[in-house]
Short mmCIF file of C-alpha atoms in Angstrom, two decimals:
data_model
loop_
_atom_site.label_atom_id
_atom_site.label_comp_id
_atom_site.label_asym_id
_atom_site.label_seq_id
_atom_site.Cartn_x
_atom_site.Cartn_y
_atom_site.Cartn_z
CA UNK Y 1 -16.50 11.29 -6.90
CA UNK Y 2 -17.03 14.42 -4.31
CA UNK Y 3 -20.21 14.21 -1.92
CA UNK Y 4 -22.83 16.70 -2.05
CA UNK Y 5 -23.37 17.71 1.20
CA UNK Y 6 -19.33 18.31 1.58
CA UNK Y 7 -19.93 20.38 -1.89
CA UNK Y 8 -22.59 22.41 0.07
CA UNK Y 9 -21.42 22.86 3.24
CA UNK Y 10 -17.81 23.74 1.85
CA UNK Y 11 -18.58 25.88 -1.50
CA UNK Y 12 -15.44 27.98 -1.13
CA UNK Y 13 -12.78 26.06 0.06
CA UNK Y 14 -14.24 23.17 -2.60
CA UNK Y 15 -13.64 25.97 -5.58
CA UNK Y 16 -10.42 27.14 -4.17
CA UNK Y 17 -9.32 23.91 -4.31
CA UNK Y 18 -10.47 22.90 -7.85
CA UNK Y 19 -8.63 26.19 -9.26
CA UNK Y 20 -5.49 25.07 -8.24
CA UNK Y 21 -6.46 22.69 -10.74
CA UNK Y 22 -7.43 25.36 -13.13
CA UNK Y 23 -10.63 23.50 -13.78
CA UNK Y 24 -12.48 25.34 -16.53
CA UNK Y 25 -16.19 26.82 -15.06
CA UNK Y 26 -15.48 25.26 -11.79
CA UNK Y 27 -17.89 27.43 -9.75
CA UNK Y 28 -20.42 26.75 -12.82
CA UNK Y 29 -20.19 22.98 -12.02
CA UNK Y 30 -20.43 22.80 -8.53
CA UNK Y 31 -23.59 25.17 -8.51
CA UNK Y 32 -25.06 22.72 -11.40
CA UNK Y 33 -24.59 20.01 -8.81
CA UNK Y 34 -26.40 21.73 -6.05
CA UNK Y 35 -29.05 22.63 -8.28
CA UNK Y 36 -29.45 19.53 -9.85
CA UNK Y 37 -29.37 18.16 -5.93
CA UNK Y 38 -32.10 20.76 -5.25
CA UNK Y 39 -33.90 19.41 -8.17
CA UNK Y 40 -33.97 16.08 -6.71
CA UNK Y 41 -34.60 16.58 -3.58
CA UNK Y 42 -37.41 18.69 -4.45
CA UNK Y 43 -39.08 15.97 -6.44
CA UNK Y 44 -38.66 13.61 -3.84
CA UNK Y 45 -40.16 15.52 -1.77
CA UNK Y 46 -43.23 16.10 -3.77
CA UNK Y 47 -43.48 12.25 -3.97
CA UNK Y 48 -43.11 11.19 -0.74
CA UNK Y 49 -46.56 14.10 -0.35
CA UNK Y 50 -48.44 12.39 -2.90
CA UNK Y 51 -47.59 8.77 -1.39
CA UNK Y 52 -49.03 9.68 2.03
CA UNK Y 53 -51.81 11.69 0.20
CA UNK Y 54 -52.32 8.61 -1.24
CA UNK Y 55 -52.34 6.23 1.83
CA UNK Y 56 -54.59 8.83 3.51
CA UNK Y 57 -57.29 8.59 0.90
CA UNK Y 58 -57.06 4.70 0.82
CA UNK Y 59 -58.11 4.98 4.33
CA UNK Y 60 -60.72 7.22 3.35
CA UNK Y 61 -62.27 4.63 0.60
CA UNK Y 62 -62.39 1.60 2.67
CA UNK Y 63 -64.12 3.71 5.58
CA UNK Y 64 -66.89 5.06 2.83
CA UNK Y 65 -67.41 1.90 1.56
CA UNK Y 66 -67.87 0.41 5.30
CA UNK Y 67 -70.54 3.22 5.55
CA UNK Y 68 -71.93 2.00 2.08
CA UNK Y 69 -71.06 5.71 0.47
CA UNK Y 70 -70.05 4.05 -2.60
CA UNK Y 71 -70.78 7.07 -4.62
CA UNK Y 72 -68.46 9.38 -2.59
CA UNK Y 73 -65.76 6.20 -2.39
CA UNK Y 74 -65.86 6.37 -6.43
CA UNK Y 75 -65.30 10.23 -6.68
CA UNK Y 76 -62.18 9.36 -4.14
CA UNK Y 77 -61.16 6.44 -6.10
CA UNK Y 78 -60.73 9.06 -9.37
CA UNK Y 79 -58.31 11.16 -7.27
CA UNK Y 80 -56.09 8.09 -6.40
CA UNK Y 81 -55.90 7.40 -9.98
CA UNK Y 82 -54.57 10.99 -10.59
CA UNK Y 83 -52.46 10.74 -7.98
CA UNK Y 84 -50.66 7.42 -9.22
CA UNK Y 85 -50.03 9.18 -12.67
CA UNK Y 86 -48.48 11.92 -10.88
CA UNK Y 87 -46.07 9.70 -8.69
CA UNK Y 88 -45.15 8.09 -12.03
CA UNK Y 89 -44.29 11.31 -13.64
CA UNK Y 90 -42.26 12.42 -10.97
CA UNK Y 91 -40.48 9.51 -10.11
CA UNK Y 92 -39.10 9.41 -13.38
CA UNK Y 93 -38.02 13.31 -12.90
CA UNK Y 94 -36.40 12.15 -9.95
CA UNK Y 95 -34.61 9.20 -11.61
CA UNK Y 96 -33.49 11.67 -14.33
CA UNK Y 97 -32.20 14.26 -12.18
CA UNK Y 98 -30.37 11.14 -10.01
CA UNK Y 99 -28.84 10.36 -13.11
CA UNK Y 100 -27.84 13.80 -14.43
CA UNK Y 101 -26.26 14.52 -10.68
CA UNK Y 102 -24.43 11.09 -10.99
CA UNK Y 103 -22.77 12.27 -14.60
CA UNK Y 104 -21.68 15.87 -12.86
CA UNK Y 105 -20.15 14.57 -10.03
CA UNK Y 106 -18.32 11.72 -11.88
CA UNK Y 107 -16.58 14.95 -14.12
CA UNK Y 108 -15.79 16.80 -11.35
CA UNK Y 109 -12.03 15.77 -9.75
CA UNK Y 110 -11.10 15.52 -6.45
CA UNK Y 111 -10.34 18.48 -4.37
CA UNK Y 112 -6.31 18.62 -3.68
CA UNK Y 113 -4.91 18.60 -0.44
CA UNK Y 114 -3.95 21.75 1.33
CA UNK Y 115 -0.28 21.35 0.60
CA UNK Y 116 -0.83 20.89 -3.30
CA UNK Y 117 0.89 23.93 -4.89
CA UNK Y 118 -1.26 25.23 -7.57
CA UNK Y 119 0.06 24.96 -11.32
CA UNK Y 120 -0.99 23.84 -14.83
CA UNK Y 121 2.19 21.99 -15.72
CA UNK Y 122 5.12 19.58 -14.88
CA UNK Y 123 7.48 22.77 -14.12
CA UNK Y 124 5.02 23.75 -11.50
CA UNK Y 125 5.70 20.69 -9.61
CA UNK Y 126 7.70 20.91 -6.10
CA UNK Y 127 10.95 19.22 -5.45
CA UNK Y 128 10.52 17.90 -1.85
CA UNK Y 129 14.00 16.10 -1.88
CA UNK Y 130 16.70 14.57 -3.88
CA UNK Y 131 18.84 11.41 -2.91
CA UNK Y 132 22.16 10.14 -4.54
CA UNK Y 133 24.40 11.36 -6.90
CA UNK Y 134 24.35 10.86 -10.62
CA UNK Y 135 27.31 8.69 -11.70
CA UNK Y 136 29.73 9.56 -14.21
CA UNK Y 137 29.94 7.68 -16.85
CA UNK Y 138 32.99 6.80 -19.69
CA UNK Y 139 32.95 8.71 -22.74
CA UNK Y 140 31.01 6.11 -24.77
CA UNK Y 141 28.09 5.97 -22.83
CA UNK Y 142 24.71 4.74 -24.67
CA UNK Y 143 21.41 5.17 -24.19
CA UNK Y 144 19.58 2.33 -23.04
CA UNK Y 145 18.01 1.67 -26.43
CA UNK Y 146 21.25 1.31 -27.47
CA UNK Y 147 22.52 -1.12 -24.95
CA UNK Y 148 19.63 -3.57 -25.26
CA UNK Y 149 20.42 -3.65 -28.97
CA UNK Y 150 24.12 -4.34 -28.44
CA UNK Y 151 23.57 -7.17 -25.24
CA UNK Y 152 20.37 -8.72 -27.21
CA UNK Y 153 18.06 -8.32 -24.03
CA UNK Y 154 15.35 -6.95 -25.77
CA UNK Y 155 13.74 -6.74 -28.80
CA UNK Y 156 11.20 -4.12 -30.01
CA UNK Y 157 11.48 -5.36 -33.53
CA UNK Y 158 9.76 -8.82 -32.69
CA UNK Y 159 7.48 -7.11 -30.48
CA UNK Y 160 6.29 -5.20 -33.56
CA UNK Y 161 6.14 -8.22 -35.64
CA UNK Y 162 3.68 -10.28 -33.12
CA UNK Y 163 1.84 -7.28 -31.70
CA UNK Y 164 2.71 -3.88 -32.65
CA UNK Y 165 4.70 -0.86 -31.23
CA UNK Y 166 4.98 -0.48 -27.63
CA UNK Y 167 5.03 -4.46 -26.86
CA UNK Y 168 8.64 -5.28 -26.05
CA UNK Y 169 10.08 -9.28 -26.24
CA UNK Y 170 12.11 -9.61 -23.29
CA UNK Y 171 15.11 -11.89 -24.02
CA UNK Y 172 17.95 -13.95 -22.01
CA UNK Y 173 18.98 -11.52 -18.96
CA UNK Y 174 16.86 -8.80 -20.32
CA UNK Y 175 13.94 -11.12 -19.11
CA UNK Y 176 15.79 -12.61 -16.29
CA UNK Y 177 16.16 -9.13 -14.63
CA UNK Y 178 12.64 -8.29 -14.97
CA UNK Y 179 11.73 -11.44 -13.11
CA UNK Y 180 14.37 -10.67 -10.44
CA UNK Y 181 12.62 -7.07 -10.25
CA UNK Y 182 9.42 -8.58 -9.44
CA UNK Y 183 10.63 -11.15 -7.24
CA UNK Y 184 12.26 -8.51 -5.22
CA UNK Y 185 9.96 -6.19 -5.21
CA UNK Y 186 7.45 -8.39 -3.97
CA UNK Y 187 9.25 -9.62 -1.25
CA UNK Y 188 10.12 -6.39 -0.29
CA UNK Y 189 6.52 -5.37 0.03
CA UNK Y 190 5.85 -8.96 2.19
CA UNK Y 191 8.26 -7.84 4.89
CA UNK Y 192 6.50 -4.31 5.04
CA UNK Y 193 3.02 -6.34 5.84
CA UNK Y 194 1.43 -6.07 2.68
CA UNK Y 195 -0.62 -9.07 1.77
CA UNK Y 196 -0.04 -10.61 -2.03
CA UNK Y 197 -2.93 -10.82 -4.24
CA UNK Y 198 -3.00 -12.07 -7.82
CA UNK Y 199 -6.17 -10.17 -9.61
CA UNK Y 200 -7.61 -10.37 -12.42
CA UNK Y 201 -6.49 -8.25 -15.65
CA UNK Y 202 -9.93 -7.59 -16.82
CA UNK Y 203 -11.99 -5.58 -15.09
CA UNK Y 204 -15.66 -4.61 -15.80
CA UNK Y 205 -17.36 -1.22 -16.74
CA UNK Y 206 -18.56 -0.80 -12.69
CA UNK Y 207 -14.75 -1.56 -11.73
CA UNK Y 208 -13.47 1.21 -14.08
CA UNK Y 209 -16.16 3.90 -12.72
CA UNK Y 210 -15.17 2.39 -8.79
CA UNK Y 211 -11.71 3.86 -9.01
CA UNK Y 212 -12.10 6.59 -11.07
CA UNK Y 213 -11.04 5.39 -14.65
CA UNK Y 214 -13.90 6.01 -16.02
CA UNK Y 215 -15.21 7.94 -17.26
CA UNK Y 216 -11.93 9.96 -17.09
CA UNK Y 217 -9.37 8.06 -18.76
CA UNK Y 218 -11.52 5.59 -21.42
CA UNK Y 219 -9.43 6.83 -24.22
CA UNK Y 220 -6.05 5.20 -22.75
CA UNK Y 221 -7.77 1.91 -21.71
CA UNK Y 222 -7.79 -1.23 -24.23
CA UNK Y 223 -11.53 -2.40 -24.34
CA UNK Y 224 -12.30 -6.24 -25.18
CA UNK Y 225 -16.00 -4.73 -26.42
CA UNK Y 226 -17.68 -7.80 -27.20
CA UNK Y 227 -17.81 -8.64 -23.47
CA UNK Y 228 -17.38 -4.70 -22.31
CA UNK Y 229 -14.08 -5.72 -20.67
CA UNK Y 230 -11.12 -3.31 -19.83
CA UNK Y 231 -7.67 -4.53 -19.94
CA UNK Y 232 -6.26 -2.58 -16.38
CA UNK Y 233 -4.08 0.04 -16.70
CA UNK Y 234 -2.77 -0.61 -12.85
CA UNK Y 235 -3.05 -3.28 -10.08
CA UNK Y 236 -5.04 -0.42 -8.52
CA UNK Y 237 -8.25 -0.87 -9.96
CA UNK Y 238 -8.84 -4.84 -9.51
CA UNK Y 239 -7.06 -4.80 -6.03
CA UNK Y 240 -9.34 -1.63 -5.18
CA UNK Y 241 -12.50 -2.66 -6.21
CA UNK Y 242 -12.11 -5.85 -4.43
CA UNK Y 243 -13.80 -3.62 -1.19
CA UNK Y 244 -16.27 -2.51 -3.79
CA UNK Y 245 -19.82 -2.27 -1.55
CA UNK Y 246 -18.03 -3.79 1.40
CA UNK Y 247 -18.90 -2.22 4.97
CA UNK Y 248 -15.50 -2.97 6.86
CA UNK Y 249 -14.55 -2.27 11.03
CA UNK Y 250 -12.26 -0.26 12.24
CA UNK Y 251 -10.33 -2.60 13.63
CA UNK Y 252 -9.47 -3.93 10.26
CA UNK Y 253 -7.59 -0.66 9.40
CA UNK Y 254 -4.90 -1.03 8.00
CA UNK Y 255 -5.68 -3.14 4.80
CA UNK Y 256 -2.41 -3.30 2.81
CA UNK Y 257 -2.35 -5.61 -0.51
CA UNK Y 258 0.37 -5.61 -3.38
CA UNK Y 259 0.75 -7.09 -6.58
CA UNK Y 260 2.14 -8.18 -9.64
CA UNK Y 261 0.59 -7.74 -13.17
CA UNK Y 262 1.03 -6.92 -16.52
CA UNK Y 263 -0.36 -3.12 -17.10
CA UNK Y 264 -1.86 -1.69 -19.94
CA UNK Y 265 -2.26 1.54 -21.85
CA UNK Y 266 -2.77 3.01 -25.07
CA UNK Y 267 -0.90 6.41 -24.58
CA UNK Y 268 -3.13 7.92 -27.19
CA UNK Y 269 -1.06 11.33 -28.48
CA UNK Y 270 2.29 10.10 -27.15
CA UNK Y 271 5.38 10.21 -29.49
CA UNK Y 272 8.81 12.14 -30.10
CA UNK Y 273 12.15 11.27 -28.57
CA UNK Y 274 10.90 11.38 -24.87
CA UNK Y 275 9.11 7.84 -25.53
CA UNK Y 276 12.03 6.04 -26.97
CA UNK Y 277 12.66 2.38 -25.93
CA UNK Y 278 11.27 1.88 -22.78
CA UNK Y 279 10.56 5.33 -21.60
CA UNK Y 280 6.68 4.74 -22.64
CA UNK Y 281 5.11 1.30 -23.46
CA UNK Y 282 1.70 -0.11 -23.90
CA UNK Y 283 2.15 -2.99 -21.73
CA UNK Y 284 4.77 -3.14 -18.87
CA UNK Y 285 5.01 -4.75 -16.08
CA UNK Y 286 4.29 -3.08 -12.27
CA UNK Y 287 4.03 -4.25 -8.81
CA UNK Y 288 1.60 -2.33 -6.58
CA UNK Y 289 0.66 -1.18 -3.56
CA UNK Y 290 -2.41 -0.36 -2.19
CA UNK Y 291 -4.10 0.62 1.34
CA UNK Y 292 -7.30 1.32 2.62
CA UNK Y 293 -7.13 3.86 5.45
CA UNK Y 294 -9.01 5.00 8.43
CA UNK Y 295 -9.08 8.87 7.77
CA UNK Y 296 -7.27 9.70 10.51
CA UNK Y 297 -3.93 7.89 9.51
CA UNK Y 298 -4.44 8.34 5.93
CA UNK Y 299 -1.68 10.93 5.36
CA UNK Y 300 0.45 9.00 7.83
CA UNK Y 301 0.21 6.12 5.52
CA UNK Y 302 0.76 7.83 2.18
CA UNK Y 303 4.27 9.57 3.62
CA UNK Y 304 5.10 5.85 4.77
CA UNK Y 305 4.29 4.54 1.26
CA UNK Y 306 6.66 7.33 -0.10
CA UNK Y 307 9.55 6.48 2.19
CA UNK Y 308 8.73 2.72 1.13
CA UNK Y 309 9.32 3.07 -2.70
CA UNK Y 310 12.52 5.68 -1.59
CA UNK Y 311 13.75 2.70 0.08
CA UNK Y 312 13.64 1.06 -2.98
CA UNK Y 313 15.56 3.08 -5.29
CA UNK Y 314 17.86 3.53 -2.53
CA UNK Y 315 18.67 -0.27 -2.79
CA UNK Y 316 18.70 -0.25 -6.21
CA UNK Y 317 21.14 2.43 -5.76
CA UNK Y 318 19.82 4.70 -8.34
CA UNK Y 319 19.62 8.32 -7.52
CA UNK Y 320 16.00 10.01 -7.27
CA UNK Y 321 14.31 12.93 -6.27
CA UNK Y 322 10.29 13.34 -4.71
CA UNK Y 323 8.28 15.95 -6.24
CA UNK Y 324 5.21 16.89 -4.85
CA UNK Y 325 2.83 17.38 -7.92
CA UNK Y 326 0.84 20.24 -8.54
CA UNK Y 327 -2.97 20.64 -9.08
CA UNK Y 328 -2.87 20.86 -12.76
CA UNK Y 329 -0.48 17.80 -13.03
CA UNK Y 330 -2.24 15.82 -10.00
CA UNK Y 331 -4.23 12.61 -11.07
CA UNK Y 332 -8.12 13.29 -11.75
CA UNK Y 333 -8.63 11.16 -8.62
CA UNK Y 334 -5.62 11.91 -6.16
CA UNK Y 335 -6.05 14.81 -3.33
CA UNK Y 336 -2.07 14.37 -2.96
CA UNK Y 337 0.63 12.81 -5.27
CA UNK Y 338 4.63 12.43 -4.57
CA UNK Y 339 6.00 11.45 -7.88
CA UNK Y 340 9.57 9.48 -7.74
CA UNK Y 341 11.58 9.82 -10.80
CA UNK Y 342 15.24 8.58 -11.36
CA UNK Y 343 18.09 10.15 -13.27
CA UNK Y 344 18.96 8.26 -16.28
CA UNK Y 345 22.90 9.62 -16.82
CA UNK Y 346 22.94 8.29 -20.29
CA UNK Y 347 20.13 10.61 -21.02
CA UNK Y 348 20.63 12.92 -18.83
CA UNK Y 349 16.87 13.44 -17.61
CA UNK Y 350 14.53 12.29 -14.82
CA UNK Y 351 12.68 9.57 -15.45
CA UNK Y 352 8.76 8.93 -13.26
CA UNK Y 353 9.28 5.39 -12.04
CA UNK Y 354 6.87 5.79 -9.22
CA UNK Y 355 3.46 8.05 -8.10
CA UNK Y 356 1.99 7.35 -4.41
CA UNK Y 357 -1.20 9.05 -4.17
CA UNK Y 358 -4.39 9.63 -0.97
CA UNK Y 359 -7.43 9.56 -2.93
CA UNK Y 360 -9.57 10.20 0.47
CA UNK Y 361 -12.70 9.41 -0.02
CA UNK Y 362 -13.12 10.35 -3.38
CA UNK Y 363 -12.79 6.87 -4.55
CA UNK Y 364 -14.52 5.05 -1.64
CA UNK Y 365 -17.73 7.39 -2.19
CA UNK Y 366 -17.67 5.64 -5.98
CA UNK Y 367 -17.32 2.31 -4.35
CA UNK Y 368 -19.37 2.46 -1.46
CA UNK Y 369 -15.95 1.53 0.42
CA UNK Y 370 -17.18 2.46 4.07
CA UNK Y 371 -16.76 1.01 7.88
CA UNK Y 372 -18.29 0.86 11.03
CA UNK Y 373 -16.66 3.40 13.11
CA UNK Y 374 -16.20 3.20 17.15
CA UNK Y 375 -19.38 5.82 17.27
CA UNK Y 376 -21.55 2.70 15.46
CA UNK Y 377 -21.64 5.20 12.80
CA UNK Y 378 -20.73 4.23 8.81
CA UNK Y 379 -18.05 6.56 7.27
CA UNK Y 380 -16.34 6.44 4.20
CA UNK Y 381 -13.15 5.12 4.39
CA UNK Y 382 -9.79 6.39 2.52
CA UNK Y 383 -7.80 4.76 -0.14
CA UNK Y 384 -4.44 4.72 -1.59
CA UNK Y 385 -1.79 3.42 -4.12
CA UNK Y 386 1.66 3.57 -5.43
CA UNK Y 387 3.67 1.93 -7.60
CA UNK Y 388 6.51 -0.19 -6.23
CA UNK Y 389 7.51 -0.34 -9.07
CA UNK Y 390 6.69 0.20 -12.54
CA UNK Y 391 9.82 -1.67 -14.37
CA UNK Y 392 10.99 -0.14 -17.55
CA UNK Y 393 12.15 2.99 -16.36
CA UNK Y 394 13.42 1.67 -13.86
CA UNK Y 395 15.16 -1.16 -16.25
CA UNK Y 396 16.50 1.60 -18.29
CA UNK Y 397 18.07 3.59 -15.40
CA UNK Y 398 19.73 0.21 -14.44
CA UNK Y 399 21.05 -0.38 -17.82
CA UNK Y 400 22.26 3.36 -18.73
CA UNK Y 401 23.46 4.23 -14.70
CA UNK Y 402 25.69 0.76 -14.49
CA UNK Y 403 26.92 0.66 -18.07
CA UNK Y 404 30.69 0.28 -18.29
CA UNK Y 405 33.31 -0.78 -20.93
CA UNK Y 406 33.07 -4.27 -20.27
CA UNK Y 407 29.50 -4.79 -19.54
CA UNK Y 408 26.27 -3.53 -17.58
CA UNK Y 409 26.89 -4.02 -13.49
CA UNK Y 410 23.67 -5.16 -11.72
CA UNK Y 411 22.60 -3.86 -8.45
CA UNK Y 412 24.59 -6.01 -5.91
CA UNK Y 413 20.81 -6.45 -4.03
CA UNK Y 414 19.73 -8.08 -7.36
CA UNK Y 415 22.58 -10.45 -7.49
CA UNK Y 416 20.57 -13.13 -5.31
CA UNK Y 417 17.53 -13.12 -7.97
CA UNK Y 418 19.58 -12.86 -10.92
CA UNK Y 419 22.34 -15.66 -10.36
CA UNK Y 420 24.33 -13.28 -12.49
CA UNK Y 421 26.38 -9.61 -11.65
CA UNK Y 422 27.19 -8.59 -14.96
CA UNK Y 423 25.27 -8.24 -18.69
CA UNK Y 424 28.49 -8.53 -20.92
#
């Protein structure tokens, strides 16, 4: 979440940034924060003043008792009791203001980076680059939801039987393709200096608040209500929360972690042709990369992460493009996000397969994720994450773009992992 001092000291800059997101009543919400913070501080000052007065009176009582002035001492004691009641009332007011301030900050998104274009929809996103050429397919080309039935590699009907819509069953070479992609992505990440971890796939409420899924996205998360735990929407949540309430040393940077996990998203309100087949699922596999960075180097880290994901797409021989998301399309917690999209030659559309984001101090402020600088002072770190990669649409693009009349040819880089070259 945003820092109150930053809002106060850079009010116009913060307001201008939030207007890029078309945030309703942005100025009113920011002034609410400052007014509530002033109320909190004024209450604290009044409480501190009364506590100081109480200490002074206590000394007076001791001196009066020592001098044998019991009647005067009793009168002063009455004032002490009155002060205690006032302090209790002020503490209740202070706690209420502090909670109100926290809730206000929870509901204000991050300020977009200066380079983020203004806009409200995906049509306002900026195309940074395109790479590769869409393949020319034979006349009988099919979308992946037809190919998977023809080659019997993914079964949606079985998934519906076992769980429900959006939970596919991968079979035979389909399952092997999933495993090959996971191993390929992890191996590539390790070669780039990432440390592999296996985090829990259930997280508590504090973790959800720490990375910003709560209170913004609770409607999109599956909840184990009996234990008040949430199934993760991405490995970003447990990995980043490993560093909640941690003070790092400057020499620790950069911290680079990667993990393979299943991910779960309710995707409430999603329907239509654009979510057919693997285009949008409730459960899917993903390899995530997460970095914790010194603030001076986080945007170079973001560029490095973007280049790394692009390298994976090149090795998979998939045509792709990179988008810089506009303010209205940028995630709640992100300051700058690049989306990577691959071109599906059968569907003749771009499919998002990765987002890499810099959250600056937004998550770190919630997490109390800090570091001790060379100046010996404590500062907030920067956090970043990216999909490297989410499997469903990668699988869809591989199947569609590599289909031929005699079968589906696998990308050369995956053959050592698969043990076969063709699905036929």
